[in-house]
C-alpha positions as MATLAB code, in Angstrom:
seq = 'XXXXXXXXXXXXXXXXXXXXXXXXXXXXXXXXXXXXXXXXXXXXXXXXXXXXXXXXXXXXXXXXXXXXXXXXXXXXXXXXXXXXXXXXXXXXXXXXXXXXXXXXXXXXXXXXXXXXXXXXXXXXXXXXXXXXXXXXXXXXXXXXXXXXXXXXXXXXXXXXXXXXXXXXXXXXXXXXXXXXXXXXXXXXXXXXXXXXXXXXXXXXXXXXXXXXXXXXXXXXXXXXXXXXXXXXXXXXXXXXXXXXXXXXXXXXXXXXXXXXXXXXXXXXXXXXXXXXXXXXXXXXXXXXXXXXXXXXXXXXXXXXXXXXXXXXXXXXXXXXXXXXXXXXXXXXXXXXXXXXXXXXXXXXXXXXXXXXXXXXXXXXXXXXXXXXXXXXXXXXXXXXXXXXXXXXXXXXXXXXXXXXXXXXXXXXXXXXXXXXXXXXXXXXXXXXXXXXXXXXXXXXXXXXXXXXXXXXXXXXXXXXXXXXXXXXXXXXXXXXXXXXXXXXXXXXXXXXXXXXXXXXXXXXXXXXXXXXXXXXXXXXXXXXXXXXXXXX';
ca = [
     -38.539  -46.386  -44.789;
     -36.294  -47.207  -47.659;
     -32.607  -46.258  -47.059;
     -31.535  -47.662  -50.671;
     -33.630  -44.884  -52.612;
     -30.899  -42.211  -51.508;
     -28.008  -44.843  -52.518;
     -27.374  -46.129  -48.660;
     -27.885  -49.700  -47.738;
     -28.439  -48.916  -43.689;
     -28.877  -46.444  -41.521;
     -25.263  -46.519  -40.209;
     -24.197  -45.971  -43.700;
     -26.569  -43.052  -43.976;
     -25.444  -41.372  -40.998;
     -21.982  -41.954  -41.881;
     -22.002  -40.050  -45.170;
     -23.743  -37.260  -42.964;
     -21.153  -37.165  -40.186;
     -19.151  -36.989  -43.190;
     -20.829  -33.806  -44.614;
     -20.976  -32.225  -41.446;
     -17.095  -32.452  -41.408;
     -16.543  -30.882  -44.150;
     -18.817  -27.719  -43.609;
     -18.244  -27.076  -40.507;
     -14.284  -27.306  -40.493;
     -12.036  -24.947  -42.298;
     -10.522  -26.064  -44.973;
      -7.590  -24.682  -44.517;
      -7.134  -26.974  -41.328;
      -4.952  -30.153  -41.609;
      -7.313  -31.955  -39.029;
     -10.120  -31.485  -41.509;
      -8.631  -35.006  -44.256;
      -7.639  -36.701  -41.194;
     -11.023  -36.232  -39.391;
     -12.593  -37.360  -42.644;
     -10.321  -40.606  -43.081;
     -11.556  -41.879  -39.829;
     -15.197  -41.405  -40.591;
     -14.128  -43.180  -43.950;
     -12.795  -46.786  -41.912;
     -15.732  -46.430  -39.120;
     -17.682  -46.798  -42.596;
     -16.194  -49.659  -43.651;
     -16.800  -51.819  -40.914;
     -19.179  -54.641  -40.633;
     -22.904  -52.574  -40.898;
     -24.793  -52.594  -37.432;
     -28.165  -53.967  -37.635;
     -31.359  -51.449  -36.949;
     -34.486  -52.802  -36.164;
     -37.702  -51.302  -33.988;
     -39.746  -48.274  -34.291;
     -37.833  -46.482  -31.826;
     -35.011  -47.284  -33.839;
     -36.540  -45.657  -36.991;
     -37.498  -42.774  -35.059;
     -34.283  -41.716  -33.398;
     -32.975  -42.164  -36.778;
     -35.538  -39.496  -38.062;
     -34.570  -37.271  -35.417;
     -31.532  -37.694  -36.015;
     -31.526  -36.712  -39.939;
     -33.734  -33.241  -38.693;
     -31.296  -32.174  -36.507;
     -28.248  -32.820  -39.129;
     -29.811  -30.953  -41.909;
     -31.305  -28.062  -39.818;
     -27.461  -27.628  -38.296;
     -26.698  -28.089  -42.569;
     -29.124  -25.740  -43.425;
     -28.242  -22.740  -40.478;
     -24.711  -23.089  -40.529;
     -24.429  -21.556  -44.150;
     -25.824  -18.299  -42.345;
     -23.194  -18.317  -40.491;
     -20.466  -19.327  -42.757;
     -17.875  -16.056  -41.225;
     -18.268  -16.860  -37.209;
     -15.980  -18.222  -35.678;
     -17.312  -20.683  -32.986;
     -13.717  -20.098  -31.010;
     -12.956  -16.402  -29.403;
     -10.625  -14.442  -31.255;
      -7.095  -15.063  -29.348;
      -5.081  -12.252  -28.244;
      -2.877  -12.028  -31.486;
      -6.158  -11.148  -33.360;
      -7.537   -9.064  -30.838;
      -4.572   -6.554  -31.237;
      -4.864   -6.929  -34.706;
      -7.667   -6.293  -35.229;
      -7.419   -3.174  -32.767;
      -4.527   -1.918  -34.012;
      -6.240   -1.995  -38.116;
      -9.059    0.319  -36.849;
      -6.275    2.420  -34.717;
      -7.155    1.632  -31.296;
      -5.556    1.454  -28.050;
      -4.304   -2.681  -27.695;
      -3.670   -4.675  -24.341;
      -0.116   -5.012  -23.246;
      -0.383   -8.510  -23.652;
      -1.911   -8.696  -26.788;
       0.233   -6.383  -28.595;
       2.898   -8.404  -27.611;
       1.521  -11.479  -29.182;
       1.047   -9.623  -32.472;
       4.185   -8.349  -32.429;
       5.836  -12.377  -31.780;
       3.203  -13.633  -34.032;
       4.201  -11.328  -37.118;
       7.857  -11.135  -36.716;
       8.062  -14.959  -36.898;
       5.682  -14.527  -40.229;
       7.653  -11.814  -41.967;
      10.905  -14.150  -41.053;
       9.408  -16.985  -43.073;
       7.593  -15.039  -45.480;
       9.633  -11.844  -46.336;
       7.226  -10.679  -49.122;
       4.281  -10.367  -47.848;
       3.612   -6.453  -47.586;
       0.456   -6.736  -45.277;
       2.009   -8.024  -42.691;
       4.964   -6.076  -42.677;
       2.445   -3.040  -42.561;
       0.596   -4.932  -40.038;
       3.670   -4.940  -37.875;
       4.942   -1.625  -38.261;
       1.316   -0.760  -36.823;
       2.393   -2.649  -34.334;
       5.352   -1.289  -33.509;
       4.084    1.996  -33.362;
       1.169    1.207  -30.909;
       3.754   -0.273  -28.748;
       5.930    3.228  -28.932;
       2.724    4.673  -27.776;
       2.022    2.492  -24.742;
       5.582    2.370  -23.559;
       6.961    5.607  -24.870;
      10.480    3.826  -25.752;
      11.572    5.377  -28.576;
      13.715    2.498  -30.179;
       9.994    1.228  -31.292;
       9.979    4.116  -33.765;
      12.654    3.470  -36.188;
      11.698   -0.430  -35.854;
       8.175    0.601  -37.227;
       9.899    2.993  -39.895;
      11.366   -0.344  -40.908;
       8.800   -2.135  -41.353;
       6.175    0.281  -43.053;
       8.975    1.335  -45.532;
       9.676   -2.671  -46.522;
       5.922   -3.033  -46.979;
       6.205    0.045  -49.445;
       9.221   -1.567  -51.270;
       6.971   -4.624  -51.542;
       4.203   -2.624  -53.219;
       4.389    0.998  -53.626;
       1.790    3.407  -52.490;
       1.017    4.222  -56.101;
      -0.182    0.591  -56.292;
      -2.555    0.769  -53.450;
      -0.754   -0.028  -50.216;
      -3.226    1.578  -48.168;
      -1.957    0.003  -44.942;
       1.304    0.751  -45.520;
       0.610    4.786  -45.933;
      -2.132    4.833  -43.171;
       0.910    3.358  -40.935;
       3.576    5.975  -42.201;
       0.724    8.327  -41.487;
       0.014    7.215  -37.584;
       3.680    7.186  -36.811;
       4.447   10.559  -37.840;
       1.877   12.385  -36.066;
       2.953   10.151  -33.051;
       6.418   11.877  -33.381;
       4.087   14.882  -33.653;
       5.692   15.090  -37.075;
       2.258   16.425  -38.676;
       3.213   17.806  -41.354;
       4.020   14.292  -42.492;
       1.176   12.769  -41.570;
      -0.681   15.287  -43.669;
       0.774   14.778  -46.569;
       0.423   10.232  -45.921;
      -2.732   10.888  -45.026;
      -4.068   13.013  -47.922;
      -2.686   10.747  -50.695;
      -4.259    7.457  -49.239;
      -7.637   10.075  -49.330;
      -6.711   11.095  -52.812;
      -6.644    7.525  -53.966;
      -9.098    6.100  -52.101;
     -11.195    8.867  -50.711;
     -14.258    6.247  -48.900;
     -11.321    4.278  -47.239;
     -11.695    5.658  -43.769;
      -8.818    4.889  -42.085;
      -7.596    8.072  -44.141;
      -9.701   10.076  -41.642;
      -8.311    9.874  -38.238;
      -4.372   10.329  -39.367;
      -5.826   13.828  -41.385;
      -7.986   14.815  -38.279;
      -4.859   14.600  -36.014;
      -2.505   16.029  -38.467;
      -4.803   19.063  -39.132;
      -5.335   19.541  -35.367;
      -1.553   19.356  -34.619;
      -1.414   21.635  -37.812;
      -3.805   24.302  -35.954;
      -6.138   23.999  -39.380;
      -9.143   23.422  -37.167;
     -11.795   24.173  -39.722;
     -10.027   21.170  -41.841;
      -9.457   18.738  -38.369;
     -13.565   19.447  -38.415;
     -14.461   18.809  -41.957;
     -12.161   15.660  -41.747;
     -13.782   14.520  -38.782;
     -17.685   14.622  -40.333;
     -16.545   12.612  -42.866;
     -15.047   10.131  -40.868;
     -18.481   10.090  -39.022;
     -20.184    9.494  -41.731;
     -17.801    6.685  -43.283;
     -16.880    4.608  -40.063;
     -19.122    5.624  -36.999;
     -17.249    3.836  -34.395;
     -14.391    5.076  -31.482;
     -11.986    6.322  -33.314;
     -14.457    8.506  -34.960;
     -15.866    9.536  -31.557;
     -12.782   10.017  -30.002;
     -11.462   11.964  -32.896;
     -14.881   14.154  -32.633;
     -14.699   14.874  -29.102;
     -11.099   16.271  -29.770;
     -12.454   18.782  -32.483;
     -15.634   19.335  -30.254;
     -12.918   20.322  -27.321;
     -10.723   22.682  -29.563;
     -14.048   24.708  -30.198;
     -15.075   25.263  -26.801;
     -17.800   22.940  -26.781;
     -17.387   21.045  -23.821;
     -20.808   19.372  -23.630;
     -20.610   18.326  -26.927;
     -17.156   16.954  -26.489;
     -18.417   14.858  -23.515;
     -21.585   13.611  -25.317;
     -19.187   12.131  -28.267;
     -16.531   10.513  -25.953;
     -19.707    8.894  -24.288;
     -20.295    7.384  -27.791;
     -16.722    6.083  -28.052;
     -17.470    4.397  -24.898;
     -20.619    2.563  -25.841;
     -18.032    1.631  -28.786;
     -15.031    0.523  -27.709;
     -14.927   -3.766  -26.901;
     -11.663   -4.293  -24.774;
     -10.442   -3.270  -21.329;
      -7.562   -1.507  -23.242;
     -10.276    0.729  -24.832;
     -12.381    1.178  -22.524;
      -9.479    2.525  -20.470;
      -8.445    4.855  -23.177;
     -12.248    6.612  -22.633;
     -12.426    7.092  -19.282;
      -9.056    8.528  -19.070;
     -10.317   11.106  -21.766;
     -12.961   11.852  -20.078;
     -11.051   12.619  -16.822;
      -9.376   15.187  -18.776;
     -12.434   16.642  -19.942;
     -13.651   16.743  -16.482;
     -10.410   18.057  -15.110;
     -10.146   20.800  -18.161;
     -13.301   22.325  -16.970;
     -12.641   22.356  -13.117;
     -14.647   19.231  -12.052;
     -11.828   17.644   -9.788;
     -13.972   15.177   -8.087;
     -15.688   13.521  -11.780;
     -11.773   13.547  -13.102;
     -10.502   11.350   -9.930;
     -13.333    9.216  -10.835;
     -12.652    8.944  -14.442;
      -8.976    8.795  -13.831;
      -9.334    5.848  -11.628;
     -11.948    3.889  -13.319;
      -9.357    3.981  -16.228;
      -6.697    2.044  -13.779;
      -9.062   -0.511  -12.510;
      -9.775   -1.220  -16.283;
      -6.291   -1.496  -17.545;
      -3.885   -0.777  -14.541;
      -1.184   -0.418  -17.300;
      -2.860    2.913  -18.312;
       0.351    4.799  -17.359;
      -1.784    8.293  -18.912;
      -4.771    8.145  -16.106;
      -2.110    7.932  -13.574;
      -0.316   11.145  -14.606;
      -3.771   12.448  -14.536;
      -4.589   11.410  -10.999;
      -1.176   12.674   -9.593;
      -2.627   15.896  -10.893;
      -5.897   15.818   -9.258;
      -4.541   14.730   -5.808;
      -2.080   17.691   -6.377;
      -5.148   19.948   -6.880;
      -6.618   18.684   -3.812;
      -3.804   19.199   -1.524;
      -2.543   15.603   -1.525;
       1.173   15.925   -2.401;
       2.725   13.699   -1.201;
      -0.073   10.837   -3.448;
       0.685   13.248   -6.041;
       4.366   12.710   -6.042;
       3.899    9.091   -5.551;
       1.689    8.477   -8.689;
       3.598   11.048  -10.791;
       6.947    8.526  -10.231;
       4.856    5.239  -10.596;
       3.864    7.177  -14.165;
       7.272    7.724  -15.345;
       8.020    4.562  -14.307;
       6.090    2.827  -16.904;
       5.873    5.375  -19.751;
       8.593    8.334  -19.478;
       7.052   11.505  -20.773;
       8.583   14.897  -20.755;
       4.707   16.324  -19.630;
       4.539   14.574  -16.772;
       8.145   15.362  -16.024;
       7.769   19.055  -16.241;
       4.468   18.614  -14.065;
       6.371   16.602  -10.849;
       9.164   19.262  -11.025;
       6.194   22.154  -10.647;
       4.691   19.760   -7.831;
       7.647   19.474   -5.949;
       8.553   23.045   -6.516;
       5.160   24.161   -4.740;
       6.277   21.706   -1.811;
       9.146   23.312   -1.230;
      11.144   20.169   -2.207;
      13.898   22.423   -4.049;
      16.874   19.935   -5.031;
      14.043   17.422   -5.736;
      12.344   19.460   -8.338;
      16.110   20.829   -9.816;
      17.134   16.761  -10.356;
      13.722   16.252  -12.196;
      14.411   19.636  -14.138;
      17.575   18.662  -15.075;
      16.941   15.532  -16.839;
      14.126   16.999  -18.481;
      16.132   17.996  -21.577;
      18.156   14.563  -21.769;
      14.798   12.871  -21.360;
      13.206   14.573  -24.432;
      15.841   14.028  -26.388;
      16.006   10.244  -26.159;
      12.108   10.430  -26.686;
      12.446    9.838  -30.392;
       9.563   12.854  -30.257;
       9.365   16.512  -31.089;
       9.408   17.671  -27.696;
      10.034   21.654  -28.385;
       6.843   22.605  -27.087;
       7.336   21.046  -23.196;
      11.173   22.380  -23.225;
       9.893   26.276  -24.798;
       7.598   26.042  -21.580;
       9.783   24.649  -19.109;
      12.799   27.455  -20.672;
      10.126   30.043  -20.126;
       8.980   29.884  -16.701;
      12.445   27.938  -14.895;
      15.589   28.512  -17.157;
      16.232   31.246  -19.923;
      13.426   32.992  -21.765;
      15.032   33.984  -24.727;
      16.098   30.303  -25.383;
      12.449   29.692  -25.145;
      11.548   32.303  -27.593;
      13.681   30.981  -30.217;
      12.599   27.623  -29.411;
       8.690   28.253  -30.091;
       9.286   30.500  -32.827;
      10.888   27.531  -34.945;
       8.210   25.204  -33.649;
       5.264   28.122  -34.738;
       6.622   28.245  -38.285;
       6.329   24.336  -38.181;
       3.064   23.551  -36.093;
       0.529   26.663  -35.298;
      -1.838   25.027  -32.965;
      -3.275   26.539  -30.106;
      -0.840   25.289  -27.682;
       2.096   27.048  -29.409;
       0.570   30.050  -29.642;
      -0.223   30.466  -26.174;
       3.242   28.963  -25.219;
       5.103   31.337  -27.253;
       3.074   34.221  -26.105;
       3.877   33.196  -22.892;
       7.687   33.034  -23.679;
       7.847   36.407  -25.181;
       6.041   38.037  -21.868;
       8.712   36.665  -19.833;
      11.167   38.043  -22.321;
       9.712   41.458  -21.948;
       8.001   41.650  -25.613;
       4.657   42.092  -24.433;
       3.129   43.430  -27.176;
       4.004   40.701  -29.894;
       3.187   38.147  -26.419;
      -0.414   39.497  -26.905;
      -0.482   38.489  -30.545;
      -0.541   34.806  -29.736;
      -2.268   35.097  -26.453;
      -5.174   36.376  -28.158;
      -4.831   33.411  -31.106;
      -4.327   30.905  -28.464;
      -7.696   31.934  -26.324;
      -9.718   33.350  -29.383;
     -10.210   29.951  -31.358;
     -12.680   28.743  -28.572;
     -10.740   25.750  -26.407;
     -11.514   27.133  -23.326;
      -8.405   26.462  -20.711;
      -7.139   28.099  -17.620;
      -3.445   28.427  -18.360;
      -4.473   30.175  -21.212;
      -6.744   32.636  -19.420;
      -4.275   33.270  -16.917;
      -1.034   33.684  -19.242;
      -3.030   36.122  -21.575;
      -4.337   38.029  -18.385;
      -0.418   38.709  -17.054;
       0.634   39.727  -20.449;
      -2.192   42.326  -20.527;
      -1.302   43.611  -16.762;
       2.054   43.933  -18.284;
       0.836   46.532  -21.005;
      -1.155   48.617  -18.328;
      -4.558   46.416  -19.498;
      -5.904   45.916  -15.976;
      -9.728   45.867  -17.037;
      -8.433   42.801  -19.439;
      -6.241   41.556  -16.658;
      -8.907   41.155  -14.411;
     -11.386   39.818  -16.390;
      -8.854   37.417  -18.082;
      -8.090   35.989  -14.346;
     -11.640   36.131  -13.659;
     -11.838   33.541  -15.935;
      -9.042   31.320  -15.577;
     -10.216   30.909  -11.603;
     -13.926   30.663  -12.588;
     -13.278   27.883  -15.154;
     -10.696   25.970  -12.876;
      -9.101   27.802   -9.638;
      -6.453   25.104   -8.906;
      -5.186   24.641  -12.644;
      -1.470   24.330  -11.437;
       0.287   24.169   -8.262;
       2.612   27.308   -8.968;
       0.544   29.272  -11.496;
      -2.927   28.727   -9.495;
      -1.936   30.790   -6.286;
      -0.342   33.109   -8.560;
      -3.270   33.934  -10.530;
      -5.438   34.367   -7.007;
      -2.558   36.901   -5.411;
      -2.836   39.173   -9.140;
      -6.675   39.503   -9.081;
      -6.507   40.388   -5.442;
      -3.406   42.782   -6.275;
      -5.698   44.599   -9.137;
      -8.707   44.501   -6.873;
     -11.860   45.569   -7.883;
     -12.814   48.082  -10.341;
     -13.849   51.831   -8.958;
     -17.609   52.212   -9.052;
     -19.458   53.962  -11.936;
     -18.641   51.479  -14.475;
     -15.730   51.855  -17.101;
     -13.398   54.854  -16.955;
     -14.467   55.976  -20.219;
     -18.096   56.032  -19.268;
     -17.297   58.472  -16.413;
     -17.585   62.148  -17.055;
     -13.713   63.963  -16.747;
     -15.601   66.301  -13.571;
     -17.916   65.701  -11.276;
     -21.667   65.691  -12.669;
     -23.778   69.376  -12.274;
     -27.018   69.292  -13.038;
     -27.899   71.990  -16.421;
     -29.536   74.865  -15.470;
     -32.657   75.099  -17.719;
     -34.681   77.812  -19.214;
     -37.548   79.399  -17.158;
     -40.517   78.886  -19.088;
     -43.051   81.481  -19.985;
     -46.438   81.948  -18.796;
     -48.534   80.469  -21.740;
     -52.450   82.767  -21.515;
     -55.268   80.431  -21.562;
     -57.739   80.865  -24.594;
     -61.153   82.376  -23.940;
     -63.778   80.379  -23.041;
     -66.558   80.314  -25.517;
     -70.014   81.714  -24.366;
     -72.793   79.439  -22.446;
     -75.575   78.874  -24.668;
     -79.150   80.185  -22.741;
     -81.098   77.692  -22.025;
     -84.203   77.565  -24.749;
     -87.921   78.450  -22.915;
     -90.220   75.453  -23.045;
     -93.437   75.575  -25.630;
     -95.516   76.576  -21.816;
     -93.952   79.559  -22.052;
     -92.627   78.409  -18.150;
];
């Protein structure tokens, strides 16, 4: 076996130009350890050759060269792994480019990792768009509002670094995400529909239009958005996006089919969180309280930071009589992620408890609280002014916020305002576009069903709270007993079936016509029997 014929005097020298080789291949070359590794192999080379001799010598060395040039020859296959885990700065980033929920402590990393990059390198527009993304996310998991105008910051710089009519799809996705997450969605339309007009396969376009259109109440749109996103990106945030649209039709199995997808999609404990506490509210929508308090609190044992799963579970234990739980989790939730919601649900809570001054201290910071939220909050303070301070403030509330935003949930909340105004027939108007695009929700059932006891409807009324018990008879702590105590007030209706199907006085039976004797035709003649030929 002839070493010199490939230009090596000894094994040792052979295996030294392959360590060599193997250096360079498998390191990056970006790395600085990559020369230096490379330099030593170098002065091992140059020492005084080691002397092989023996079969077994020449046959570890042929091993040897097999296993170096099949790890050669695979590793090209391979050539974007990375043999080390992704560390938690490129976990969130990673997340946060396909717009996904990020661990605490890996959004935090980003965030230190990219600030100290855009201080040393103050021109480079993808990370600045990188960390307004960032910042945004981090708005979302700890609703403090100073992370809004930070990520405003940072998404416009990336923009003055190169403008969206250059391509700065990042940038305008960003600007897109963080005005819907101010609920701004008329903004987020418009970002979202010129990254789709310039680059209409790029499909992060897709989930900022499908939320925009939803928060628009342009649900045929939110739909058509959403199958294309399916089609470009199958993944969670398509699932989770279809679910949403799925749930604003009324189509709760398909809804829970789809979120089941985003589950089998989503990779971290952060995401995985995000699912199960979206399918606790599916559960909980539809009256399952049991399968939402299992949902809810899968969602804390995956990421107990999931501050949303334990608003929801305060609710549930509410449902199921378990106050003073309920109380406990709804405090531990504000705690961690103030949200006006969650406020206006404790104050209800402790309202049904009987807990007066506790409820009027959580009622009265509700308005502060919104305002420092950095979020258009108009639709929780038109409800809260509707049903516990002054009506007509919440009718001029939700009337601006219907010219803005005509979703579902405006409708039905300013229907509800104008009942307990005293407009009931303009209250109708929205209670029937609020429970007439499909979603299928108690508080809607039940709001539309006082409105139309209000006009004299009680067929409607009745069937309306029919409803809003059947699909879930313990939607709220204050409105749930109320809806029970109305249906029971109307009672049943009288029997016969529908007033209009009843005759004005009691039914007589017609008298009829006697009918005449009708004479029976003649009967025709017997023919005589013939006589036989016998003559017998």
């Amino acid at each position: 076996m002839a070493f010199g014929a490939i230009g090596v005097n000894t094994p040792a020298t052979f295996f030294g130009h392959l360590s060599e080789l193997f250096i360079l291949t498998h390191s990056d070359p970006m790395d600085p350890m990559r020369e230096a590794s490379v330099s030593q192999e170098r002065q091992r080379q140059a020492a005084p050759p080691v002397t092989f001799t023996g079969r077994k010598t020449l046959v570890a060395a042929a091993v040897a060269v097999v296993l170096i040039a099949g790890a050669l020859l695979i590793r090209p296959a391979r050539a974007g792994d990375d043999a080390r885990p992704p560390g938690p700065s490129e976990r969130a980033r990673a997340a946060v480019g396909m717009g996904a929920p990020v661990a605490a402590v890996d959004l935090s990393a980003l965030i230190a990792d990219r600030e100290k990059w855009v201080g040393e390198h103050g021109d480079d527009e993808a990370s600045w768009a990188v960390l307004g993304s960032a910042y945004v996310e981090q708005a979302r998991r700890t609703a403090d509002p100073g992370w809004y105008p930070k990520a405003e910051k940072a998404l416009k710089r990336s923009l003055e670094l190169r403008p969206a009519e250059k391509g700065n799809f990042d940038a305008m996705t960003g600007m897109g995400t963080l005005a819907n997450a101010r609920r701004d969605f008329g903004t987020g339309k418009r970002w979202g529909e010129l990254v789709r007009a310039q680059g209409p396969k790029r499909w992060t376009a897709y989930p900022v239009l499908v939320d925009a259109y939803t928060g628009l109440g342009d649900y045929k749109a939110a739909e058509k958005a959403m199958e294309r996103l399916v089609d470009l990106r199958p993944g969670l945030a398509a699932f989770t996006r279809a679910s949403q649209v799925y749930r604003d039709r009324g189509w709760r199995e398909d809804a829970a089919m789809s979120m089941e997808h985003a589950g089998g999609a989503a990779q971290t404990p952060a995401e995985k969180a995000y699912v199960l506490f979206r399918l606790g509210e599916l559960a909980w929508e539809r009256g399952d309280e049991a399968e939402a308090l299992r949902q809810y609190e899968a969602a804390l044992r995956t990421d107990p930071a999931q501050a949303q799963a334990l608003g929801g579970r305060a609710r549930v234990l509410a449902a199921l009589g378990r106050g003073g739980e309920a109380v406990r989790d709804y405090r531990l939730a504000l705690g961690r992620a103030p949200s006006a919601e969650l406020a206006l649900e404790l104050g209800e809570l402790l309202e049904s408890l009987k807990r007066g001054d506790e409820a009027k201290a959580v009622y009265d910071g509700l308005a502060a609280q919104a305002a420092r939220s950095g979020v258009n909050e108009e639709l929780v303070l038109g409800r809260y002014e509707a049903d516990h301070g002054d009506p007509t403030a919440a009718v001029r509330r939700l009337t601006a916020e219907w010219a803005r935003h005509k979703s579902v949930q405006v409708a039905d909340a300013l229907g509800w305002a104008l009942h307990k105004a005293g407009d009931d027939p303009a209250a109708l108007e929205h209670a029937k576009k609020a429970t007439e695009q499909g979603v299928r929700l108690a508080e809607f059932s039940y709001h539309r069903a006082m409105i139309e006891r209000g006009l004299g409807d009680e067929a409607g009324a009745r069937r309306h709270l029919q409803e809003a018990l059947r699909t879930h008879p313990r939607f709220s702590p204050v409105r749930g007993p109320l809806a029970k105590e109305a249906l029971a007030s109307i009672g049943q209706p009288p029997a016969g079936g529908p007033e209009n199907m009843q005759p004005a006085t009691p039914w007589v039976a017609p008298e009829l016509p006697k009918a005449k004797p009708v004479a029976k035709p003649a009967s025709a003649p017997k023919p005589k029997p013939k006589p036989s030929p016998s003559g017998r």
